[in-house]
mmCIF file of C-alpha atoms and ligand atoms in Angstrom:
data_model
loop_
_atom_site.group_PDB
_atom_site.id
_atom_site.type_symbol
_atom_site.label_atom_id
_atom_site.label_comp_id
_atom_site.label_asym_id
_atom_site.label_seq_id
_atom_site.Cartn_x
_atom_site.Cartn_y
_atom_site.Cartn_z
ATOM 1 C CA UNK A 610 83.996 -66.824 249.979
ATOM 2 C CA UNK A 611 83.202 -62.940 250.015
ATOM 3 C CA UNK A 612 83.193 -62.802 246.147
ATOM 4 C CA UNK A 613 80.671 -66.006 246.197
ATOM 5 C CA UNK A 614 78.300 -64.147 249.056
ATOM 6 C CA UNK A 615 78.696 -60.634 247.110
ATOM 7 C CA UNK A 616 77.897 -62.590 243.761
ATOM 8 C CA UNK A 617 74.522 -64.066 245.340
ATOM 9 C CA UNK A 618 73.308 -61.473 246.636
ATOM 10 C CA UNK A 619 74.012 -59.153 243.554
ATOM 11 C CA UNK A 620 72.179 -62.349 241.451
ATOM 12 C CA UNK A 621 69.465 -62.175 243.663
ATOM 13 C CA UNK A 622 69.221 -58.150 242.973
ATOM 14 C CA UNK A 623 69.023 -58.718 239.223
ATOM 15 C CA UNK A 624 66.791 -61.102 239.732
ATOM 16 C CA UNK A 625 64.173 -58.781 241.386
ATOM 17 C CA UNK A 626 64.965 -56.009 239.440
ATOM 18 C CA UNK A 627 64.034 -57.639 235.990
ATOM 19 C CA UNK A 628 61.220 -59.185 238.234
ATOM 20 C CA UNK A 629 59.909 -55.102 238.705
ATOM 21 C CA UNK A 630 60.513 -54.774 234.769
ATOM 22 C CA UNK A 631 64.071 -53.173 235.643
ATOM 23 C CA UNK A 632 66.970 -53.733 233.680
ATOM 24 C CA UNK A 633 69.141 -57.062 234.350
ATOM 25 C CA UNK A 634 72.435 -58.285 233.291
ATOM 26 C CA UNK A 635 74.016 -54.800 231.879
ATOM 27 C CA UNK A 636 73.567 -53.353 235.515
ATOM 28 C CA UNK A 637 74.950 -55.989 237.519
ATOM 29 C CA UNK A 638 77.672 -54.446 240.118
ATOM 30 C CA UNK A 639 80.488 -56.859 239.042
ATOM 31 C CA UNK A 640 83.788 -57.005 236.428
ATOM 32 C CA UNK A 641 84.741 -60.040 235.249
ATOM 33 C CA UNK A 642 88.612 -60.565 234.927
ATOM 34 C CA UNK A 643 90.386 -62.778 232.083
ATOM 35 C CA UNK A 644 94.211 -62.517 233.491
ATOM 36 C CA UNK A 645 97.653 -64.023 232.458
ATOM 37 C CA UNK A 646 99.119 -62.111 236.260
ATOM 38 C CA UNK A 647 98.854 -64.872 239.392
ATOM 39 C CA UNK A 648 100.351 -62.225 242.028
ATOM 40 C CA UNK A 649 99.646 -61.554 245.515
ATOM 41 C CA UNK A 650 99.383 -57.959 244.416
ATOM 42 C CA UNK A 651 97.167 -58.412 242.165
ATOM 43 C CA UNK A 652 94.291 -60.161 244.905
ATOM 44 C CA UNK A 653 94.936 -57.316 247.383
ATOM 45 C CA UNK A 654 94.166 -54.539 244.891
ATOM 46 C CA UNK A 655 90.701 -57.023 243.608
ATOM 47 C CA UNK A 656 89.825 -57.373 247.355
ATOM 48 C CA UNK A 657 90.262 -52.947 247.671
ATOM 49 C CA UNK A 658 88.161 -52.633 244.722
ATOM 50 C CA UNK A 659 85.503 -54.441 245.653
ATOM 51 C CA UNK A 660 85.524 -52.731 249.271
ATOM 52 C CA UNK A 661 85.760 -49.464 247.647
ATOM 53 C CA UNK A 662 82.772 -49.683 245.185
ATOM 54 C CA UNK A 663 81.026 -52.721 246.091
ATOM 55 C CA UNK A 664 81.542 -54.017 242.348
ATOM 56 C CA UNK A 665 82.580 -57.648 242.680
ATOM 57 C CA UNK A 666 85.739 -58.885 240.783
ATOM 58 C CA UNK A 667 85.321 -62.644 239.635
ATOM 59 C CA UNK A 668 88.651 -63.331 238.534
ATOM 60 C CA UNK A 669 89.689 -65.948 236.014
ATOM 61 C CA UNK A 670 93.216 -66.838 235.194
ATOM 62 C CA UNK A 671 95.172 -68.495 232.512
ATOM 63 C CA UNK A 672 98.041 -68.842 230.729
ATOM 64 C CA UNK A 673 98.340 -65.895 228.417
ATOM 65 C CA UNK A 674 98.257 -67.086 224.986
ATOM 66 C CA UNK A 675 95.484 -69.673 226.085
ATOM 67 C CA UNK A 676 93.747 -66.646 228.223
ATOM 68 C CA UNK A 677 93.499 -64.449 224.556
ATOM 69 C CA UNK A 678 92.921 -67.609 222.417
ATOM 70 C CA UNK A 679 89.635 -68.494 224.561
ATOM 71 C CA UNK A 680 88.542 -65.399 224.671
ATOM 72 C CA UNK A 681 88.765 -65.218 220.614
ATOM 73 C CA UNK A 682 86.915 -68.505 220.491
ATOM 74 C CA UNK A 683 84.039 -67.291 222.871
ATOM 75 C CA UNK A 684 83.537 -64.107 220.655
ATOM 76 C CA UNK A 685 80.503 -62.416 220.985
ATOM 77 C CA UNK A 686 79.564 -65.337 223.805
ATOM 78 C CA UNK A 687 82.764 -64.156 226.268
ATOM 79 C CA UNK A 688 81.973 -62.866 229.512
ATOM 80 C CA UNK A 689 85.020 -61.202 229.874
ATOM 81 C CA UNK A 690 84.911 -57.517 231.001
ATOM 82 C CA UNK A 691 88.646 -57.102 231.583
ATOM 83 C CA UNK A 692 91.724 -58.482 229.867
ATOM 84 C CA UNK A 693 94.679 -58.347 231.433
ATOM 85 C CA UNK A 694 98.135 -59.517 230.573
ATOM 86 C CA UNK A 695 101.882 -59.229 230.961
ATOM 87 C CA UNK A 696 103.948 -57.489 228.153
ATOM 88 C CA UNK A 697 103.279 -54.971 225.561
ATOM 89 C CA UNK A 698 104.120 -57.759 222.986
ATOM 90 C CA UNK A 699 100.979 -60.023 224.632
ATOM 91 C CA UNK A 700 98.739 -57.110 224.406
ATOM 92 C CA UNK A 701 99.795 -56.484 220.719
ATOM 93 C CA UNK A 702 98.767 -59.499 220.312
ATOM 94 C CA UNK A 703 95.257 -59.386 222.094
ATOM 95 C CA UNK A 704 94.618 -55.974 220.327
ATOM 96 C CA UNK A 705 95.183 -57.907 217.120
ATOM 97 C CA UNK A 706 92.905 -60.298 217.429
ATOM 98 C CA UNK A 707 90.365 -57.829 218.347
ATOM 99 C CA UNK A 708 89.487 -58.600 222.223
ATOM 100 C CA UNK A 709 89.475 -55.023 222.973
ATOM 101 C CA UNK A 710 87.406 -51.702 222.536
ATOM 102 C CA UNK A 711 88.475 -48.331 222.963
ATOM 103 C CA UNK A 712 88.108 -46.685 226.113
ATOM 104 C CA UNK A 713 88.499 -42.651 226.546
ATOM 105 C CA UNK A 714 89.072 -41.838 230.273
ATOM 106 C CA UNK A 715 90.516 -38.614 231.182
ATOM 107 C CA UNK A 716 91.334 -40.610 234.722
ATOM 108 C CA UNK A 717 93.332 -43.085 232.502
ATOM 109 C CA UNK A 718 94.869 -40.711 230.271
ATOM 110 C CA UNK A 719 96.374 -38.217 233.197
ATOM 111 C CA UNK A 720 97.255 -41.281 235.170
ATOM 112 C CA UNK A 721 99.345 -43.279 232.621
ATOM 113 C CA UNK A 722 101.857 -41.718 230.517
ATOM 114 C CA UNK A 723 101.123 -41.461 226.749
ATOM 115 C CA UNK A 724 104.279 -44.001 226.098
ATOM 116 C CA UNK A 725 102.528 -47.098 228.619
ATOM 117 C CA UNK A 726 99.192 -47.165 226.931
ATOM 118 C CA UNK A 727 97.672 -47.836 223.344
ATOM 119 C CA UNK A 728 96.729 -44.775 221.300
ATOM 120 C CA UNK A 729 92.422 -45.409 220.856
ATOM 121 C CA UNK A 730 92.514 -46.835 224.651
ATOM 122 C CA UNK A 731 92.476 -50.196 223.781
ATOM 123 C CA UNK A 732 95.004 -51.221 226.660
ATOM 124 C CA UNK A 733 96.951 -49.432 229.367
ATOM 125 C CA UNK A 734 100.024 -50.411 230.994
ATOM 126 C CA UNK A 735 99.584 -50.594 235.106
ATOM 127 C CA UNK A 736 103.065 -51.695 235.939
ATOM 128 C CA UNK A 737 106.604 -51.028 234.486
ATOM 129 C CA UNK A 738 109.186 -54.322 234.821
ATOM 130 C CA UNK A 739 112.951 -53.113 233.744
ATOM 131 C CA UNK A 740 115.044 -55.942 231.793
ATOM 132 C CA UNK A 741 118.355 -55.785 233.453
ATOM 133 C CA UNK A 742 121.362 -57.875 233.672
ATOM 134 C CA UNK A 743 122.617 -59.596 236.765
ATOM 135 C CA UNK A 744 125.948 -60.294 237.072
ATOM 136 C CA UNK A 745 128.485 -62.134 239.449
ATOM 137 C CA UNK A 746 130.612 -59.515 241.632
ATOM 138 C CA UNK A 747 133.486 -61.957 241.852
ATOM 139 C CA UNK A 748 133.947 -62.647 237.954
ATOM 140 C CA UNK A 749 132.872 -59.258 236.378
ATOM 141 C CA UNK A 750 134.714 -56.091 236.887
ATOM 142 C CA UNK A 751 131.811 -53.132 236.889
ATOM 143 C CA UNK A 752 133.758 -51.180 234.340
ATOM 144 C CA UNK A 753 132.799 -54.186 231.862
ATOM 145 C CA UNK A 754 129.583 -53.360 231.628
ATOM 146 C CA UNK A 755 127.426 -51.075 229.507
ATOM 147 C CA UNK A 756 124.417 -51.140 227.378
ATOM 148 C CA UNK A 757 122.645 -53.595 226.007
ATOM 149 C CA UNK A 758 125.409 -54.108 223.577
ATOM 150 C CA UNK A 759 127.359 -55.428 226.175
ATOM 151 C CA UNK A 760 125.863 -58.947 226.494
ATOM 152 C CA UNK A 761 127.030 -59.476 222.119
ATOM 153 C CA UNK A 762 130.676 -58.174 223.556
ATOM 154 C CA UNK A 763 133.673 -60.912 222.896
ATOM 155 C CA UNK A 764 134.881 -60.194 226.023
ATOM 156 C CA UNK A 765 132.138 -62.214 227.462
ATOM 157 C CA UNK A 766 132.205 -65.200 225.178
ATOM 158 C CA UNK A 767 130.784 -68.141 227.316
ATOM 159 C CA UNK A 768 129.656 -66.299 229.980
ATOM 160 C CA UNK A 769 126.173 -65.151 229.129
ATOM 161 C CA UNK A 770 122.919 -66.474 230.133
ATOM 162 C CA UNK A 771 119.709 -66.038 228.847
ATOM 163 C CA UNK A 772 116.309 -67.537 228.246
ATOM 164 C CA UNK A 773 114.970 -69.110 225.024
ATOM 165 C CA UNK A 774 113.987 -66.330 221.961
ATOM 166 C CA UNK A 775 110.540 -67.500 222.008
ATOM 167 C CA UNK A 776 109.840 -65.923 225.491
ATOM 168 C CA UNK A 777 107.903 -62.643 225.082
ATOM 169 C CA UNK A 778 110.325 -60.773 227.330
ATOM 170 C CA UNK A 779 113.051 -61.094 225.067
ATOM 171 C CA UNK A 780 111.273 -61.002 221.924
ATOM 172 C CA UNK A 781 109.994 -57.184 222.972
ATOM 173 C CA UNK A 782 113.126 -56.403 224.364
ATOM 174 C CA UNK A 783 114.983 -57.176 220.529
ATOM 175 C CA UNK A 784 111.649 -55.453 218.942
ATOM 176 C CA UNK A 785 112.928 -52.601 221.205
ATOM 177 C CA UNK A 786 116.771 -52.801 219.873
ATOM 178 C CA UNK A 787 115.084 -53.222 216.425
ATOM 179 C CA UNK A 788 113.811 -49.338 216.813
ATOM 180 C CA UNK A 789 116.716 -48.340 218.347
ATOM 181 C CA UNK A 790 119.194 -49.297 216.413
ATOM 182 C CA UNK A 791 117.978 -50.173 213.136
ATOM 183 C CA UNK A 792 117.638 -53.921 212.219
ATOM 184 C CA UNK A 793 121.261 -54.873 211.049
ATOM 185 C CA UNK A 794 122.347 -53.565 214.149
ATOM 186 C CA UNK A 795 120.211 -55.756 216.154
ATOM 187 C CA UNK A 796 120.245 -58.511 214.052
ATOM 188 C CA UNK A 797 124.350 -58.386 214.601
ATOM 189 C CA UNK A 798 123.432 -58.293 218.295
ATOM 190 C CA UNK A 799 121.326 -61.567 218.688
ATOM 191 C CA UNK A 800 124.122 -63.226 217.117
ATOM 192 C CA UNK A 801 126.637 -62.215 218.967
ATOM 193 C CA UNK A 802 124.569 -63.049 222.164
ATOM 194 C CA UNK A 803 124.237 -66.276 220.664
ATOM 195 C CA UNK A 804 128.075 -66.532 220.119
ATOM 196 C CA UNK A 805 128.420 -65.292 224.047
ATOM 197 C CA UNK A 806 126.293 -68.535 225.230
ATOM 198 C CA UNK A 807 127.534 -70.098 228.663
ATOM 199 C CA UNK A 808 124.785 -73.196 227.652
ATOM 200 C CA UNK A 809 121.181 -73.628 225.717
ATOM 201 C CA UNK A 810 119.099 -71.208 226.300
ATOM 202 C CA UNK A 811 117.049 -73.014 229.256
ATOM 203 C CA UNK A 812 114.474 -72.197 232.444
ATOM 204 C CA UNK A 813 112.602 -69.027 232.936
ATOM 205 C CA UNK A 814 114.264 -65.617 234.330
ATOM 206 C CA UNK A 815 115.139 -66.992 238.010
ATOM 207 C CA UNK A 816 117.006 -70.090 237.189
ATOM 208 C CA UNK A 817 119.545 -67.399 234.889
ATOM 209 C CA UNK A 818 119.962 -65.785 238.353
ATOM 210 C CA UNK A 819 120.763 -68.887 239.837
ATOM 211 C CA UNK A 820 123.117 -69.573 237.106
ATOM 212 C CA UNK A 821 125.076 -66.725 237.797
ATOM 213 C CA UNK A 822 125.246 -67.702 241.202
ATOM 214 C CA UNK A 823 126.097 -71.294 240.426
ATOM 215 C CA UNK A 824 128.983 -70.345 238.773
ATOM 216 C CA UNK A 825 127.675 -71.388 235.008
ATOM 217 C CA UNK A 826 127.406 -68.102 233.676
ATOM 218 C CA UNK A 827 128.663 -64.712 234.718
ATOM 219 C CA UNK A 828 126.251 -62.418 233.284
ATOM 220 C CA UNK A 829 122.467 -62.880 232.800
ATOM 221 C CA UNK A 830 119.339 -61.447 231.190
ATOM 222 C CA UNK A 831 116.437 -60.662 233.386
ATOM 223 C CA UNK A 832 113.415 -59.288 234.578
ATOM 224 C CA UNK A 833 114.310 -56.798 238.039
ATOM 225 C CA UNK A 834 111.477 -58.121 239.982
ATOM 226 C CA UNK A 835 113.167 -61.905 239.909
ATOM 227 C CA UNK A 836 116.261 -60.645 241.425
ATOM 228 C CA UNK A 837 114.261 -58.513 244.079
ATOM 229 C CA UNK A 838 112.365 -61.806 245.155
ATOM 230 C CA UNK A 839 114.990 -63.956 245.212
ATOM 231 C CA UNK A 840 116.807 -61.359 247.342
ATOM 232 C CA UNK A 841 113.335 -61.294 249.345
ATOM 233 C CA UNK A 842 113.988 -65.181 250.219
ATOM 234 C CA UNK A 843 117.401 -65.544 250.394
ATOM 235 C CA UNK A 844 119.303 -62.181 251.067
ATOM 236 C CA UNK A 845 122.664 -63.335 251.140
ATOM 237 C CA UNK A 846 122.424 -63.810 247.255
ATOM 238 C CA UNK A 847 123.500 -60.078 247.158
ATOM 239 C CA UNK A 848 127.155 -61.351 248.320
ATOM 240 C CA UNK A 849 127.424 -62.827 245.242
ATOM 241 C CA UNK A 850 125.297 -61.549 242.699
ATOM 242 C CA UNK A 851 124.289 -57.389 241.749
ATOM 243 C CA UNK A 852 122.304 -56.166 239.371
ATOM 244 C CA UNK A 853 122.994 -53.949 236.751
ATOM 245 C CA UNK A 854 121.248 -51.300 234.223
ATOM 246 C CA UNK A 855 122.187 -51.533 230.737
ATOM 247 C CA UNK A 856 120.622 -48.778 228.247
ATOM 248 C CA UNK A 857 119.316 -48.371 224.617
ATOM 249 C CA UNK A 858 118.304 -45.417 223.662
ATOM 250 C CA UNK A 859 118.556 -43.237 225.895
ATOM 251 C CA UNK A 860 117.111 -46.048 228.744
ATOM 252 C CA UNK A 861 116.665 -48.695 230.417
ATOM 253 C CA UNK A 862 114.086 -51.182 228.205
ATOM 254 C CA UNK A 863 110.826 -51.139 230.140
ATOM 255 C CA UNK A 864 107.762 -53.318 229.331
ATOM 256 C CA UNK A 865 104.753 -53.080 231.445
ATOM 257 C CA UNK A 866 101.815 -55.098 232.548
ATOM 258 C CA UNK A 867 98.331 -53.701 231.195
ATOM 259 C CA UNK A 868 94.617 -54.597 230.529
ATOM 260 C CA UNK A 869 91.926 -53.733 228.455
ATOM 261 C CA UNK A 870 88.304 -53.553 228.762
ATOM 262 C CA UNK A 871 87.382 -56.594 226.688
ATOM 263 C CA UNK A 872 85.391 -55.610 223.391
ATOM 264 C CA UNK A 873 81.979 -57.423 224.330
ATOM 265 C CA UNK A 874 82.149 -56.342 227.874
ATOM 266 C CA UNK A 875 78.508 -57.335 229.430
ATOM 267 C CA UNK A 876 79.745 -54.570 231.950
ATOM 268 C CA UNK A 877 81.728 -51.560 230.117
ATOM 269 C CA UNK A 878 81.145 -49.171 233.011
ATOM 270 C CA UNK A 879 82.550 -51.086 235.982
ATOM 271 C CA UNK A 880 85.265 -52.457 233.644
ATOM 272 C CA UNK A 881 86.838 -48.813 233.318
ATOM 273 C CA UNK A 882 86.009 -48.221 236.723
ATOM 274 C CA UNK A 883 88.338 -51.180 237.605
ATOM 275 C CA UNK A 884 91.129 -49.771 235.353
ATOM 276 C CA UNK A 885 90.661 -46.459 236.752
ATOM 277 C CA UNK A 886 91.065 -48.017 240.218
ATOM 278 C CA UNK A 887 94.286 -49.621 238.704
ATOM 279 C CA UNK A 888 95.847 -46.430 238.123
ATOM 280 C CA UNK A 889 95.391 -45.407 241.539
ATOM 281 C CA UNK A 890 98.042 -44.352 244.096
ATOM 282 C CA UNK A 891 96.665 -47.008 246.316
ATOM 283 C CA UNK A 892 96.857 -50.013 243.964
ATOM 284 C CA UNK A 893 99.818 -48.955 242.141
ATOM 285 C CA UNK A 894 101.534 -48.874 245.730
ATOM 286 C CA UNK A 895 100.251 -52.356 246.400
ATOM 287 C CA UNK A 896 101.887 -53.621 242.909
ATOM 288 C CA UNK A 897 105.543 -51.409 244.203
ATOM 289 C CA UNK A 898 105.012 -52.913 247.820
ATOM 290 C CA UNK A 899 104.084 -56.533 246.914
ATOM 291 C CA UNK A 900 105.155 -57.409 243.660
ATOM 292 C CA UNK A 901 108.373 -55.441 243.154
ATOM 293 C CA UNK A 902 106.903 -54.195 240.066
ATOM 294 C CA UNK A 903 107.104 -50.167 238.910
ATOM 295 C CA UNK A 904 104.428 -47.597 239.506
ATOM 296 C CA UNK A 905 103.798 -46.510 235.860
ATOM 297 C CA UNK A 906 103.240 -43.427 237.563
ATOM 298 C CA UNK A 907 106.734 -42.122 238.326
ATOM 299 C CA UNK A 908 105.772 -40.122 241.503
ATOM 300 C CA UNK A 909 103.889 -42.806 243.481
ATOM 301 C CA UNK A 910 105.653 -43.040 246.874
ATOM 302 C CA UNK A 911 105.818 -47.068 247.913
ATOM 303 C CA UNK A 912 107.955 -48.990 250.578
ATOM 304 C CA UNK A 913 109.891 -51.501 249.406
ATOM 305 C CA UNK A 914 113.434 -51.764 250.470
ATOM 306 C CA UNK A 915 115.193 -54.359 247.989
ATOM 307 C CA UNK A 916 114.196 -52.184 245.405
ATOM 308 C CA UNK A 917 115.086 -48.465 246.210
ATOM 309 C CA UNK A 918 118.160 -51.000 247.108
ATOM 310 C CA UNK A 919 118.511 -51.534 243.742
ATOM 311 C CA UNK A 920 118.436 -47.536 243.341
ATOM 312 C CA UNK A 921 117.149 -45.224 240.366
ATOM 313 C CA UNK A 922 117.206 -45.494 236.319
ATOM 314 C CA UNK A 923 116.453 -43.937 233.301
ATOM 315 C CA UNK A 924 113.610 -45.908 231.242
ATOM 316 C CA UNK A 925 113.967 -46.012 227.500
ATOM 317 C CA UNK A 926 110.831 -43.494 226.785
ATOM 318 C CA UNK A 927 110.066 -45.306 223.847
ATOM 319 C CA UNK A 928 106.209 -46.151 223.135
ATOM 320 C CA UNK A 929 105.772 -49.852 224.128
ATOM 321 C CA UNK A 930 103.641 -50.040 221.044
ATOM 322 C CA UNK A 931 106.915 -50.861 219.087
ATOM 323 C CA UNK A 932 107.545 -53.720 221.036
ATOM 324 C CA UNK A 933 104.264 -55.446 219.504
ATOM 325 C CA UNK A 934 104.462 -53.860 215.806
ATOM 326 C CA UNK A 935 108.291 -55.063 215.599
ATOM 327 C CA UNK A 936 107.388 -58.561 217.237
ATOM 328 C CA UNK A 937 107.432 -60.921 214.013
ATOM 329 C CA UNK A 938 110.516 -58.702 212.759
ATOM 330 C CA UNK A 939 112.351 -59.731 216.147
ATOM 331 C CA UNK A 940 111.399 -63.285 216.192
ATOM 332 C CA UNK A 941 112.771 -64.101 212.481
ATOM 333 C CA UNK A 942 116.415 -62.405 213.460
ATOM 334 C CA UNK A 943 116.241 -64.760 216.669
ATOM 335 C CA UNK A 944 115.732 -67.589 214.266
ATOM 336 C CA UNK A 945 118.161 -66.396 211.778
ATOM 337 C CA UNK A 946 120.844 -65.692 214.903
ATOM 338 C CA UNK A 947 119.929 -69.349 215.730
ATOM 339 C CA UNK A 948 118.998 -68.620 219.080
ATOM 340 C CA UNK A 949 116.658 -71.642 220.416
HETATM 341 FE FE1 FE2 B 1277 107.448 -62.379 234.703
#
């Protein structure tokens, strides 16, 4: 209803201003948002932008691949200022179909480290979301975990769950093993997964929590901040259930979330503006606090109990611009594995 009001009256201003032979459109005070996120967070930190510098966010959300194919389609005609999306892999694949332009920022560039955002400033990463595994307390010994490698182990034929190969998560987190490890390594490591399969790859990253809990599977693939909300509704899930922080190179694999200020932005200068804001302390708190999500800046301080629960890691400091470059690479050795 506030966005609506702002919006009038800011119409109204343009209005008058190209009435006095000022400049309209270009000077408007709002950003328009094209985003693939539906969080809590991410309405709290529009709502603290807009009472910060008065620039009204009109936010529109979609699916992602829809949110970057209409946007494509539009061209020249899209209103979009902003693009944001979840995983490096989505943004590679926004970049590459040219719905960005580069941004320089020294705000941005201090803010985010050099591994979380593209080279020319075509997207930066805002949040950091570790891909863990989650494992039942009663069935798995913590001495049988390690890295990665652990979920293609023998020792835990039957008893893995994971999600289908086509979801982005786990197509950027084999484009990550791909760089790691060289690509007959990882090729040998989707098919032992594959071999390790409790069931058919099925549901999104809660219902594999679940399944560990149900008693299907004893070890799962998934993103942290499922496990921290499902803890967040139903604690005693920690009884059963832990989490646990496998490596590759020298890490933990991290993707992010990240946006881009769209390449025919009718408002360039508020669009960095809103990234800038983004990078904050303040917003990247509200993304720790509400969403369970990372700080991409290591030293933001943020309450959130479940996850300083789930204590510290090490991220994999590799440049998330892999996961997108090595994305094709990482679905045909999914296919080839036979992974669904
Ligand atoms: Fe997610």
């Amino acid at each position: 209803m506030r966005t609506l009001f702002r919006l009038s009256v800011l119409t109204l201003s343009a209005a008058l201003l190209a009435a006095c032979g000022g400049e309209s459109g270009g000077d408007a005070q709002e950003v328009i948002l094209y985003t693939a996120r539906h969080y809590d967070s991410d309405e709290l930190i529009n709502r603290r932008f807009e009472e910060e510098t008065g620039i009204a966010v009109r936010s529109i959300s979609a699916d992602s691949d829809l949110l970057i194919e209409r946007i494509r389609a539009d061209g020249a005609r899209s209103p979009a200022d902003v693009v944001m999306t979840v995983d490096a892999g989505r943004l590679y694949r926004a970049e590459q179909a040219g719905l960005f332009q580069p941004v320089q920022s020294d705000i941005l560039d201090s803010r985010i480290p050099a591994s979380l955002r593209h080279p020319d400033g075509l997207w930066f990463g805002f949040s950091r979301r570790a891909r863990v595994f989650v494992y039942a307390k009663d069935r798995v010994q913590p001495g049988e975990l390690g890295g990665y490698e652990t979920l293609a182990d023998p020792a835990l034929r039957g008893r893995v769950c994971v999600r289908s190969s086509g979801v982005i998560y786990n197509i950027s987190l084999l484009a990550a093993l791909i760089d790691r490890w060289g690509p007959d390594r990882a090729q040998d490591w989707a098919d032992g997964v594959v071999a390790n399969f409790a069931r058919i790859p099925s549901g999104a990253d809660m219902d594999q929590i679940l399944a560990v809990r149900a008693g299907e599977c004893d070890v799962a693939l998934v993103n942290h901040y499922y496990f921290a909300r499902l803890i967040a509704s139903d604690p005693t899930i920690t009884d059963t259930v832990a989490i646990h922080w496998p490596e590759a190179g020298g890490g933990v694999h991290v993707n992010i979330s990240g946006a881009g200020v769209a390449a025919g932005a009718p408002h360039p200068e508020a669009a960095v503006r809103y990234l800038e804001f983004l990078a904050s302390d303040e917003a990247q708190r509200m993304v720790a606090e509400t969403n369970g999500e990372y700080p991409v800046e290591a030293d933001v301080e943020y309450d959130n109990p479940i996850i300083a629960e789930f204590g510290t890691f090490e991220a994999d400091p590799l440049n998330v611009s892999v996961l997108g470059e090595n994305q094709a690479e990482a679905q045909r050795m999914f296919d080839r594995a036979g992974w669904p």
